[in-house]
Coordinates of C-alpha atoms in Angstrom, one line a residue:
Chain A
M47 CA -2.3 -33.5 0.4
A48 CA -1.8 -30.2 2.0
E49 CA -4.8 -30.8 4.2
K50 CA -3.2 -34.0 5.4
A51 CA 0.1 -32.3 6.1
K52 CA -1.8 -29.8 8.2
K53 CA -3.5 -32.5 10.1
A54 CA -0.2 -34.2 10.9
L55 CA 1.0 -31.0 12.5
K56 CA 0.4 -31.3 16.2
L57 CA -1.1 -28.1 17.5
P58 CA -0.9 -27.1 21.1
E59 CA -4.4 -27.5 22.5
S60 CA -5.9 -27.3 26.0
G61 CA -6.4 -30.7 27.5
Q62 CA -3.3 -32.2 26.2
W63 CA -0.8 -33.8 28.5
P64 CA 0.7 -30.6 30.0
D65 CA -2.7 -29.9 31.5
S66 CA -2.6 -33.1 33.5
V67 CA 0.6 -31.9 35.1
V68 CA -1.0 -28.6 36.0
P69 CA -2.5 -29.6 39.4
I70 CA 0.8 -31.2 40.4
A71 CA 2.7 -28.2 39.3
L72 CA 0.3 -25.9 41.1
V73 CA 0.8 -27.8 44.4
G74 CA 4.5 -27.9 43.7
A75 CA 4.6 -24.2 43.1
A76 CA 2.8 -23.5 46.3
V77 CA 5.1 -25.8 48.3
F78 CA 8.3 -24.5 46.8
L79 CA 7.3 -20.9 47.0
V80 CA 6.3 -21.1 50.7
A81 CA 9.4 -23.1 51.4
G82 CA 11.5 -20.6 49.6
F83 CA 9.8 -17.7 51.4
L84 CA 10.5 -19.3 54.8
M85 CA 14.1 -20.2 53.7
A86 CA 14.7 -16.7 52.6
F87 CA 13.9 -15.3 56.1
L88 CA 14.9 -18.2 58.3
Y89 CA 17.5 -20.3 56.6
A90 CA 19.6 -17.9 54.4
S91 CA 22.0 -16.2 56.7
P92 CA 21.6 -12.4 57.1
V93 CA 25.4 -12.1 57.3
N94 CA 26.7 -12.5 53.8
G95 CA 27.2 -10.3 50.8
A96 CA 28.6 -6.8 50.8
A97 CA 32.2 -6.9 51.8
L98 CA 33.3 -5.7 55.2
S99 CA 36.6 -3.8 55.6
E100 CA 37.9 -6.6 57.8
P101 CA 36.7 -10.0 58.9
V102 CA 34.6 -10.0 62.1
L103 CA 33.5 -12.8 64.4
V104 CA 29.7 -13.0 64.7
G105 CA 28.3 -15.6 67.0
D106 CA 30.7 -18.5 66.3
Q107 CA 31.6 -17.8 62.7
M108 CA 34.0 -15.5 60.9
V109 CA 32.2 -13.2 58.5
T110 CA 33.7 -11.0 55.8
N111 CA 30.5 -9.8 54.4
V112 CA 27.3 -8.2 55.6
Q113 CA 23.9 -8.5 54.1
L114 CA 21.0 -6.4 55.1
L115 CA 17.4 -7.4 55.5
S116 CA 16.5 -5.7 52.2
Q117 CA 18.5 -8.4 50.6
K118 CA 15.6 -10.8 51.3
I119 CA 13.8 -9.3 48.3
F120 CA 16.6 -10.7 46.1
Y121 CA 15.5 -14.3 46.7
F122 CA 12.3 -13.7 44.8
H123 CA 13.5 -11.0 42.5
M124 CA 16.1 -13.0 40.6
P125 CA 13.9 -16.1 39.9
V126 CA 11.1 -13.9 38.7
A127 CA 13.4 -12.0 36.4
L128 CA 14.7 -15.3 34.9
V129 CA 11.2 -16.6 34.4
S130 CA 10.3 -13.4 32.5
F131 CA 13.2 -14.1 30.2
G132 CA 12.1 -17.7 29.8
A133 CA 8.6 -16.6 28.9
L134 CA 10.0 -14.2 26.3
A135 CA 12.1 -17.0 24.9
F136 CA 8.9 -19.2 24.6
A137 CA 7.1 -16.3 22.9
G138 CA 10.0 -16.1 20.4
F139 CA 9.9 -19.9 19.8
Y140 CA 6.1 -19.9 19.1
S141 CA 6.6 -16.8 16.8
V142 CA 9.0 -18.8 14.7
R143 CA 6.6 -21.7 14.7
F144 CA 3.9 -19.3 13.5
L145 CA 5.9 -17.8 10.7
M146 CA 6.8 -21.4 9.6
T147 CA 3.3 -22.8 9.7
K148 CA 1.0 -19.8 9.5
E149 CA -1.2 -21.6 12.1
Q150 CA -3.2 -19.2 14.3
R151 CA -2.8 -21.5 17.3
F152 CA 0.8 -20.6 17.6
D153 CA -0.1 -17.0 17.6
T154 CA -2.3 -17.6 20.5
C155 CA 0.6 -19.3 22.3
T156 CA 2.9 -16.3 21.5
K157 CA 0.3 -13.9 22.9
I158 CA -0.1 -15.8 26.1
A159 CA 3.7 -16.3 26.6
M160 CA 4.0 -12.6 26.1
E161 CA 1.4 -12.0 28.7
I162 CA 3.2 -14.2 31.1
A163 CA 6.4 -12.3 30.2
L164 CA 4.8 -9.0 30.9
L165 CA 3.4 -10.3 34.2
F166 CA 6.8 -11.4 35.4
V167 CA 8.6 -8.3 34.1
V168 CA 6.1 -6.2 36.1
L169 CA 6.8 -8.4 39.2
T170 CA 10.6 -7.9 38.6
M171 CA 10.1 -4.2 38.3
I172 CA 8.1 -4.0 41.5
T173 CA 10.5 -6.1 43.6
G174 CA 13.5 -4.4 42.1
E175 CA 12.1 -1.0 42.7
M176 CA 11.5 -1.7 46.4
W177 CA 15.0 -2.9 46.8
T178 CA 16.4 0.1 44.9
R179 CA 14.4 2.5 46.9
F180 CA 15.7 1.3 50.2
E181 CA 19.2 0.4 49.2
W182 CA 20.1 3.3 47.0
G183 CA 17.6 5.7 48.4
L184 CA 16.1 6.6 45.1
W185 CA 13.2 5.4 43.0
W186 CA 14.9 5.4 39.7
T187 CA 18.4 5.4 38.3
W188 CA 19.6 4.5 34.8
D189 CA 21.3 1.5 36.0
P190 CA 21.9 -1.2 33.4
R191 CA 19.6 -3.7 34.9
L192 CA 16.8 -1.2 35.5
T193 CA 17.2 0.2 32.0
T194 CA 17.1 -3.2 30.3
Y195 CA 14.0 -4.2 32.2
L196 CA 12.3 -0.9 31.5
I197 CA 13.0 -1.3 27.8
L198 CA 11.8 -4.9 27.9
M199 CA 8.6 -3.9 29.6
I200 CA 8.0 -1.2 27.0
I201 CA 8.6 -3.6 24.1
V202 CA 6.2 -6.1 25.6
I203 CA 3.6 -3.4 26.1
A204 CA 4.2 -2.2 22.6
Y205 CA 3.6 -5.7 21.3
F206 CA 0.1 -5.6 22.9
I207 CA -0.6 -2.1 21.6
L208 CA 0.3 -3.3 18.1
R209 CA -2.0 -6.3 18.4
N210 CA -4.8 -4.0 19.4
A211 CA -4.2 -1.7 16.5
I212 CA -4.7 -4.4 13.8
D213 CA -8.1 -6.1 13.0
D214 CA -7.1 -8.7 10.4
P215 CA -6.2 -11.8 12.4
E216 CA -3.5 -13.1 10.0
R217 CA -1.8 -9.7 9.8
R218 CA -2.0 -9.3 13.5
A219 CA -0.4 -12.6 14.1
T220 CA 2.4 -12.1 11.6
Y221 CA 3.3 -8.6 12.8
G222 CA 3.1 -9.7 16.4
S223 CA 5.4 -12.7 15.7
V224 CA 7.9 -10.4 13.9
I225 CA 7.9 -8.0 16.9
A226 CA 8.3 -10.8 19.4
I227 CA 11.3 -12.2 17.6
I228 CA 12.9 -8.8 17.3
A229 CA 12.2 -8.2 21.0
L230 CA 13.9 -11.4 21.9
V231 CA 17.0 -10.4 20.0
D232 CA 16.9 -6.8 21.1
V233 CA 16.8 -7.4 24.9
P234 CA 20.2 -9.2 25.3
I235 CA 21.8 -6.5 23.1
C236 CA 20.2 -3.8 25.3
Y237 CA 21.5 -5.6 28.4
M238 CA 25.0 -5.8 27.0
V239 CA 25.2 -2.2 25.7
T240 CA 24.0 -0.6 28.9
R241 CA 26.4 -2.8 30.9
V242 CA 29.5 -2.6 28.8
I243 CA 29.4 1.2 28.2
P244 CA 30.3 2.9 31.4
S245 CA 28.0 5.7 32.3
S246 CA 29.8 8.9 33.2
I247 CA 27.0 10.5 35.2
H248 CA 26.0 7.6 37.5
P249 CA 28.4 5.5 39.4
V250 CA 28.5 1.9 38.3
V251 CA 26.8 0.1 41.1
L252 CA 28.6 -3.0 42.1
R253 CA 26.5 -5.8 43.4
E254 CA 27.7 -8.3 45.9
G255 CA 29.9 -11.0 44.5
G256 CA 29.0 -14.7 44.3
M257 CA 26.4 -16.5 46.3
T258 CA 27.1 -18.8 49.2
G259 CA 25.6 -22.2 49.5
D260 CA 22.6 -21.3 51.6
M261 CA 21.7 -18.3 49.4
G262 CA 22.1 -20.4 46.2
M263 CA 19.9 -23.1 47.7
T264 CA 17.1 -20.6 48.6
V265 CA 17.3 -19.1 45.1
A266 CA 17.1 -22.5 43.5
V267 CA 14.0 -23.5 45.6
V268 CA 12.2 -20.2 44.7
M269 CA 13.4 -20.7 41.1
I270 CA 11.7 -24.1 40.8
G271 CA 8.6 -22.7 42.4
M272 CA 8.5 -19.7 40.0
I273 CA 9.0 -21.9 36.9
M274 CA 6.1 -24.1 38.0
L275 CA 4.0 -21.1 38.7
G276 CA 4.7 -19.6 35.3
F277 CA 3.8 -22.9 33.7
V278 CA 0.6 -23.2 35.6
L279 CA -0.4 -19.6 34.8
Y280 CA 0.4 -20.2 31.1
R281 CA -1.7 -23.4 30.9
M282 CA -4.6 -21.8 32.8
R283 CA -4.6 -18.8 30.6
F284 CA -4.2 -20.9 27.5
R285 CA -7.2 -23.0 28.5
Q286 CA -9.3 -19.9 29.1
V287 CA -8.3 -18.3 25.8
R288 CA -9.0 -21.5 23.8
L289 CA -12.4 -21.8 25.5
T290 CA -13.3 -18.3 24.5
Q291 CA -12.1 -18.9 21.0
R292 CA -14.2 -22.0 20.7
V293 CA -17.2 -20.3 22.1
E294 CA -16.8 -17.5 19.5
A295 CA -16.5 -20.1 16.7
I296 CA -19.7 -21.9 17.8
K297 CA -21.5 -18.6 18.1
E298 CA -20.6 -17.7 14.5
Q299 CA -21.8 -21.1 13.4
L300 CA -25.1 -20.8 15.2
E301 CA -25.8 -17.4 13.8
D302 CA -25.7 -18.8 10.2
Chain B
M290 CA 7.7 -14.4 -33.6
S291 CA 8.7 -14.7 -30.0
V292 CA 9.9 -12.0 -27.8
T293 CA 12.6 -12.9 -25.3
V294 CA 12.8 -10.8 -22.3
K295 CA 15.9 -11.0 -20.2
R296 CA 15.2 -11.3 -16.5
P297 CA 16.7 -8.3 -14.9
S298 CA 19.4 -9.0 -12.4
T299 CA 18.8 -8.5 -8.7
F300 CA 21.1 -5.5 -8.7
T301 CA 19.1 -3.9 -11.6
Q302 CA 15.9 -4.4 -9.6
Y303 CA 17.4 -2.9 -6.6
K304 CA 18.7 0.1 -8.6
T305 CA 15.4 0.6 -10.3
L306 CA 13.5 0.7 -7.0
L307 CA 16.1 3.0 -5.4
V308 CA 16.1 5.4 -8.3
K309 CA 12.3 5.4 -8.3
D310 CA 12.3 6.6 -4.6
L311 CA 15.0 9.1 -5.2
R312 CA 13.4 10.5 -8.3
Q313 CA 10.0 10.8 -6.5
E314 CA 11.7 12.7 -3.7
F315 CA 13.7 14.8 -6.1
R316 CA 10.5 15.9 -7.8
T317 CA 8.4 16.7 -4.8
K318 CA 11.1 17.3 -2.1
E319 CA 8.3 16.5 0.3
M320 CA 10.2 14.4 2.7
L321 CA 13.4 16.3 2.8
T322 CA 11.8 19.6 3.4
S323 CA 9.5 18.4 6.1
M324 CA 12.3 16.6 7.9
G325 CA 14.6 19.6 7.5
I326 CA 12.0 22.0 8.9
Y327 CA 11.2 19.7 11.7
A328 CA 14.8 19.4 12.7
L329 CA 15.2 23.1 12.6
L330 CA 12.1 23.4 14.8
V331 CA 13.5 20.9 17.3
L332 CA 16.7 23.0 17.4
I333 CA 14.6 26.1 18.2
V334 CA 12.8 24.1 21.0
Y335 CA 16.3 23.2 22.4
G336 CA 17.1 26.9 22.3
A337 CA 14.1 27.7 24.5
A338 CA 14.7 24.6 26.7
L339 CA 18.3 25.6 27.4
A340 CA 17.8 29.3 27.6
Q341 CA 17.5 29.4 31.4
T342 CA 20.6 27.3 32.1
A343 CA 23.7 28.9 33.6
Q344 CA 26.0 30.8 31.3
V345 CA 28.9 28.4 31.8
F346 CA 27.1 25.1 31.9
D347 CA 28.7 22.3 30.0
I348 CA 27.0 22.1 26.7
L349 CA 29.6 19.7 25.4
Q350 CA 28.6 16.9 27.6
M351 CA 25.0 17.2 26.6
S352 CA 25.4 17.9 22.9
G353 CA 25.8 14.2 21.9
G354 CA 22.5 13.4 23.6
L355 CA 20.7 16.4 22.2
L356 CA 22.0 15.7 18.7
W357 CA 20.7 12.1 18.9
A358 CA 17.4 13.1 20.3
L359 CA 17.1 15.4 17.2
I360 CA 18.0 12.5 14.9
V361 CA 15.6 10.1 16.5
F362 CA 12.6 12.4 16.2
T363 CA 13.4 13.6 12.8
S364 CA 13.9 10.0 11.5
L365 CA 10.6 9.0 13.1
L366 CA 8.9 11.7 11.0
G367 CA 10.8 10.6 7.8
L368 CA 10.1 6.9 8.3
N369 CA 6.4 7.5 8.8
R370 CA 6.2 9.3 5.5
S371 CA 8.4 6.9 3.6
F372 CA 5.6 4.3 3.1
T373 CA 2.6 6.6 3.3
A374 CA 3.2 7.8 -0.2
E375 CA 3.6 4.3 -1.5
K376 CA 0.4 3.2 0.2
E377 CA -1.7 6.1 -0.8
Q378 CA -0.8 6.0 -4.5
G379 CA -1.0 2.2 -4.6
C380 CA 2.6 1.9 -5.5
L381 CA 3.3 -0.8 -3.0
E382 CA 0.8 -3.1 -4.6
G383 CA 2.4 -2.6 -7.9
I384 CA 5.8 -3.4 -6.6
L385 CA 4.4 -6.6 -4.9
L386 CA 2.9 -7.7 -8.2
V387 CA 6.4 -7.9 -9.8
P388 CA 8.0 -11.3 -9.3
L389 CA 11.0 -10.0 -7.4
D390 CA 12.7 -11.1 -4.2
R391 CA 11.0 -9.2 -1.3
S392 CA 14.3 -8.5 0.4
V393 CA 15.3 -6.4 -2.6
V394 CA 12.3 -4.2 -1.7
F395 CA 13.7 -4.0 1.8
L396 CA 17.2 -3.1 0.7
A397 CA 16.1 -0.5 -1.7
K398 CA 13.7 1.2 0.8
A399 CA 16.3 1.0 3.6
T400 CA 18.9 2.6 1.3
S401 CA 16.6 5.4 0.3
N402 CA 15.7 6.1 3.9
L403 CA 19.3 6.0 4.8
L404 CA 20.2 8.5 2.1
F405 CA 17.4 10.9 3.1
L406 CA 18.4 10.7 6.8
L407 CA 22.0 11.4 5.9
V408 CA 21.1 14.4 3.8
V409 CA 19.1 15.8 6.7
E410 CA 21.9 15.2 9.1
I411 CA 24.4 16.9 6.7
I412 CA 22.1 20.0 6.9
T413 CA 21.2 19.9 10.6
I414 CA 24.6 19.2 12.2
P415 CA 26.3 22.4 11.0
L416 CA 23.1 24.2 12.2
F417 CA 23.4 22.4 15.6
Y418 CA 27.1 23.5 15.7
F419 CA 26.2 27.0 14.7
F420 CA 23.5 27.4 17.4
F421 CA 25.0 25.6 20.3
L422 CA 28.6 24.8 20.0
T423 CA 30.2 28.1 18.8
S424 CA 30.4 29.4 22.3
T425 CA 32.6 26.5 23.4
T426 CA 35.5 24.7 21.9
P427 CA 34.9 21.0 21.2
S428 CA 37.9 18.7 21.3
D429 CA 40.0 18.1 18.2
S430 CA 38.4 14.8 17.7
F431 CA 35.0 16.5 16.9
W432 CA 35.1 15.4 13.2
L433 CA 35.0 11.8 14.4
I434 CA 31.3 12.1 15.2
V435 CA 30.7 11.3 11.5
V436 CA 31.4 7.6 12.3
P437 CA 28.8 7.1 15.0
L438 CA 26.3 9.2 12.9
V439 CA 26.8 6.9 9.9
V440 CA 26.7 3.7 12.0
G441 CA 23.6 4.9 13.9
T442 CA 21.8 6.0 10.8
I443 CA 22.3 2.7 9.2
G444 CA 20.7 0.9 12.1
V445 CA 17.9 3.5 12.3
A446 CA 17.2 3.1 8.6
G447 CA 17.3 -0.7 8.7
I448 CA 15.0 -1.4 11.6
G449 CA 12.9 1.7 10.8
T450 CA 12.1 0.4 7.4
L451 CA 10.8 -2.9 8.8
L452 CA 8.8 -1.1 11.5
S453 CA 7.3 1.5 9.2
T454 CA 6.2 -1.3 6.9
I455 CA 4.4 -2.9 9.9
T456 CA 2.8 0.3 11.2
I457 CA 1.6 1.5 7.8
N458 CA -1.2 -1.1 8.1
T459 CA -2.2 -0.3 11.7
R460 CA -4.6 2.1 13.2
G461 CA -3.0 5.2 14.6
K462 CA 0.2 4.5 12.6
D463 CA 2.2 7.5 13.6
V464 CA 2.1 6.8 17.3
M465 CA 2.5 3.0 16.7
L466 CA 5.8 3.6 14.9
A467 CA 7.1 5.6 17.8
V468 CA 5.9 3.0 20.3
L469 CA 7.8 0.2 18.5
F470 CA 10.7 2.2 17.2
I471 CA 12.0 3.9 20.3
P472 CA 12.4 0.9 22.6
L473 CA 13.9 -1.3 19.8
I474 CA 16.4 1.4 18.9
F475 CA 17.3 2.0 22.5
P476 CA 20.6 0.0 22.6
L477 CA 21.8 1.6 19.4
L478 CA 20.8 5.1 20.7
Y479 CA 22.7 4.4 23.9
A480 CA 25.8 3.3 22.2
C481 CA 25.8 6.1 19.6
V482 CA 25.2 8.8 22.2
S483 CA 28.1 7.4 24.2
A484 CA 30.4 7.4 21.1
T485 CA 29.3 10.9 20.0
T486 CA 29.8 12.4 23.4
A487 CA 33.2 10.8 23.7
A488 CA 34.2 12.3 20.3
I489 CA 32.9 15.8 21.2
V490 CA 34.2 15.9 24.7
G491 CA 37.5 14.2 24.0
G492 CA 39.9 13.6 26.9
D493 CA 42.4 11.0 27.7
L494 CA 40.1 8.0 27.8
F495 CA 37.9 9.0 24.9
M496 CA 39.3 6.5 22.4
E497 CA 38.5 3.6 24.6
T498 CA 34.8 4.5 25.1
F499 CA 34.5 5.6 21.5
T500 CA 35.7 2.3 19.9
M501 CA 33.8 0.2 22.4
S502 CA 30.5 2.0 21.8
L503 CA 31.1 1.9 18.1
A504 CA 31.8 -1.8 18.1
L505 CA 28.5 -2.4 20.0
A506 CA 26.6 -0.1 17.7
A507 CA 28.0 -1.9 14.7
G508 CA 27.1 -5.2 16.2
Y509 CA 23.5 -4.0 16.7
D510 CA 23.4 -2.8 13.1
V511 CA 24.6 -6.1 11.7
I512 CA 22.2 -8.3 13.8
M513 CA 19.2 -6.1 13.4
V514 CA 19.6 -5.3 9.7
L515 CA 20.0 -9.0 9.0
L516 CA 17.0 -9.9 11.1
S517 CA 14.9 -7.2 9.5
W518 CA 16.0 -8.5 6.1
V519 CA 15.0 -12.0 6.9
L520 CA 11.6 -11.0 8.5
Y521 CA 10.7 -8.5 5.8
D522 CA 9.4 -11.2 3.5
F523 CA 6.7 -12.1 6.0
V524 CA 5.8 -8.6 6.8
I525 CA 5.3 -7.4 3.3
S526 CA 3.5 -10.5 2.1
V527 CA 0.5 -10.3 4.4
Chain C
M61 CA 26.7 -7.0 71.0
N62 CA 28.7 -7.4 67.9
A63 CA 29.2 -4.3 65.7
V64 CA 28.2 -6.0 62.5
L65 CA 25.0 -7.5 64.0
V66 CA 24.2 -4.0 65.4
E67 CA 24.5 -2.6 61.9
I68 CA 22.3 -5.3 60.5
Y69 CA 19.6 -5.0 63.1
S70 CA 19.6 -1.2 62.8
T71 CA 18.4 -1.6 59.2
V72 CA 15.6 -4.0 60.0
I73 CA 13.0 -1.4 61.0
P74 CA 13.5 1.1 58.2
S75 CA 13.8 -1.5 55.5
A76 CA 10.8 -3.6 56.7
P77 CA 8.1 -1.5 54.9
Y78 CA 9.9 -2.0 51.5
I79 CA 10.3 -5.7 52.0
I80 CA 6.7 -6.2 53.0
A81 CA 5.6 -4.0 50.2
A82 CA 7.7 -6.0 47.7
Y83 CA 6.3 -9.3 48.8
A84 CA 2.7 -8.0 49.1
L85 CA 2.7 -6.4 45.7
L86 CA 4.2 -9.5 44.2
L87 CA 1.4 -11.6 45.6
L88 CA -1.2 -9.0 44.7
V89 CA -0.2 -8.9 41.1
L90 CA -0.1 -12.7 40.8
F91 CA -3.6 -13.0 42.4
V92 CA -5.0 -10.2 40.2
Y93 CA -3.8 -12.1 37.1
A94 CA -5.1 -15.5 38.4
F95 CA -8.4 -13.8 39.2
M96 CA -8.6 -12.4 35.7
I97 CA -8.1 -15.9 34.3
M98 CA -10.8 -17.3 36.6
R99 CA -13.2 -14.7 35.6
G100 CA -12.5 -15.2 31.9
T101 CA -13.0 -19.0 32.3
K102 CA -16.3 -18.5 34.2
K103 CA -17.5 -16.1 31.5
A104 CA -16.7 -18.5 28.8
E105 CA -18.4 -21.3 30.6
A106 CA -21.5 -19.2 31.2
Q107 CA -21.6 -18.5 27.4
I108 CA -21.4 -22.2 26.7
A109 CA -24.5 -22.7 28.8
V110 CA -26.3 -20.0 26.9
L111 CA -25.2 -21.5 23.6
E112 CA -26.5 -24.9 24.7
E113 CA -29.9 -23.4 25.5
A114 CA -29.9 -21.7 22.1
L115 CA -29.1 -25.0 20.5
A116 CA -31.9 -26.8 22.4
E117 CA -34.4 -24.1 21.3
K118 CA -33.3 -24.5 17.7
K119 CA -33.8 -28.2 17.9
A120 CA -37.2 -27.8 19.5
A121 CA -38.3 -25.4 16.8
K122 CA -37.4 -27.9 14.1

């Protein structure tokens, strides 16, 4: 009976329907990212953002804001950051699934989602750092966003360190899942705490206000591309890990 | 002849486990002495670290942060030890054989950790005051630091208990605990440092920062302790 | 030329290295990860080939 119930549980496996979407998603990601890249530099107006003291006429339009070239980083920075959160959320989801079913497959999913999260967090840090370095003239400041992302990065790294330190697969999976869930809850709190409490030492850095239509459009295009890219990377990595696991399993059987 | 045994209530189980921890500590005084000495040593390190600063530098603004750094490192030491004894003497296995709700184990352990941490804080904070704050005059609201200390310690004990249960079964467990503990405790640490500094420095706007930080710290406590409580069953059963 | 445009254009040259670096590093990291996946897949496939050989040998020995 229990055996049957387990069979009924549909496990994520490579080669299922999401894999058939992968080639399309890969092409889509390439198209959207290239389009987004071109849009960021050619379409989105350079004159928008940080407020000017008074409106000025540039070309044939009135502008009240000015945005510098370094702002172009933002168009890739924000989607990447959002995808990293999404990947973390998926890791949390699969962790809950693991704790419910105790099925190792979900642990594999958690691990890979965490890897994708780490990848995108690192990308966020890189792009963010470059922007910070130019715009604020320093490599590091304990700004809320930077702090939150640093903590997020360290938690994700800690997750992998923890996995490496445990040999027993079931224990590794359980502990990993618990940490993934706690991380998912901890990160928004961290974001809120560092944002709400004003820091007395560093000035609170105010970002430009809302986005205009062309900026929003560019961000949306890059966002779609990045989501597709994240999905493709996840499925590719998942296929590879599953392949390796199956090879290991066959090896063990052959040795007997 | 049949023997009827009344099933002990959850509270009795909790009390028994807690008293067991306290009694063990009372006999050996292992954890309290090591944490106390460690805290004193950190204070001495602070002495050396701050020795070269200017005579009139503002220790008040730093003292909240220094105090919390001291608490974090001391509690790391304590949390590491809290399960080592159980594991080495096979006590944990014994507890797990008893048919009791696993969350009771969590609550009892978290409470004992909380009590030990509070005792250490009661000893170290007067020492901290004695070493670093007698040369200046903290604001009248200094006594309010008790509130963030209690709120912060509850969070530290709650999440720390879960994490120390996890790391006890890993390789290189001392480092592992620090690696997990410090980033996860970060929001709480940030809020508590803010509240403590506000209380020590005082000023016109201090009440605003103080209550805001405390509210956030308390929110963190509630969420994280509940989460640890729920997840503890999974952690201890493997 | 307009003062605002002058201000914008004056920042193009100093900020260019950081923007180029940001995009280049972004691509680099992505490619490194993709490369790692590819290598892992190739390795696993090579191992499958070895396993198939081993299986064939085992059958032949029987």
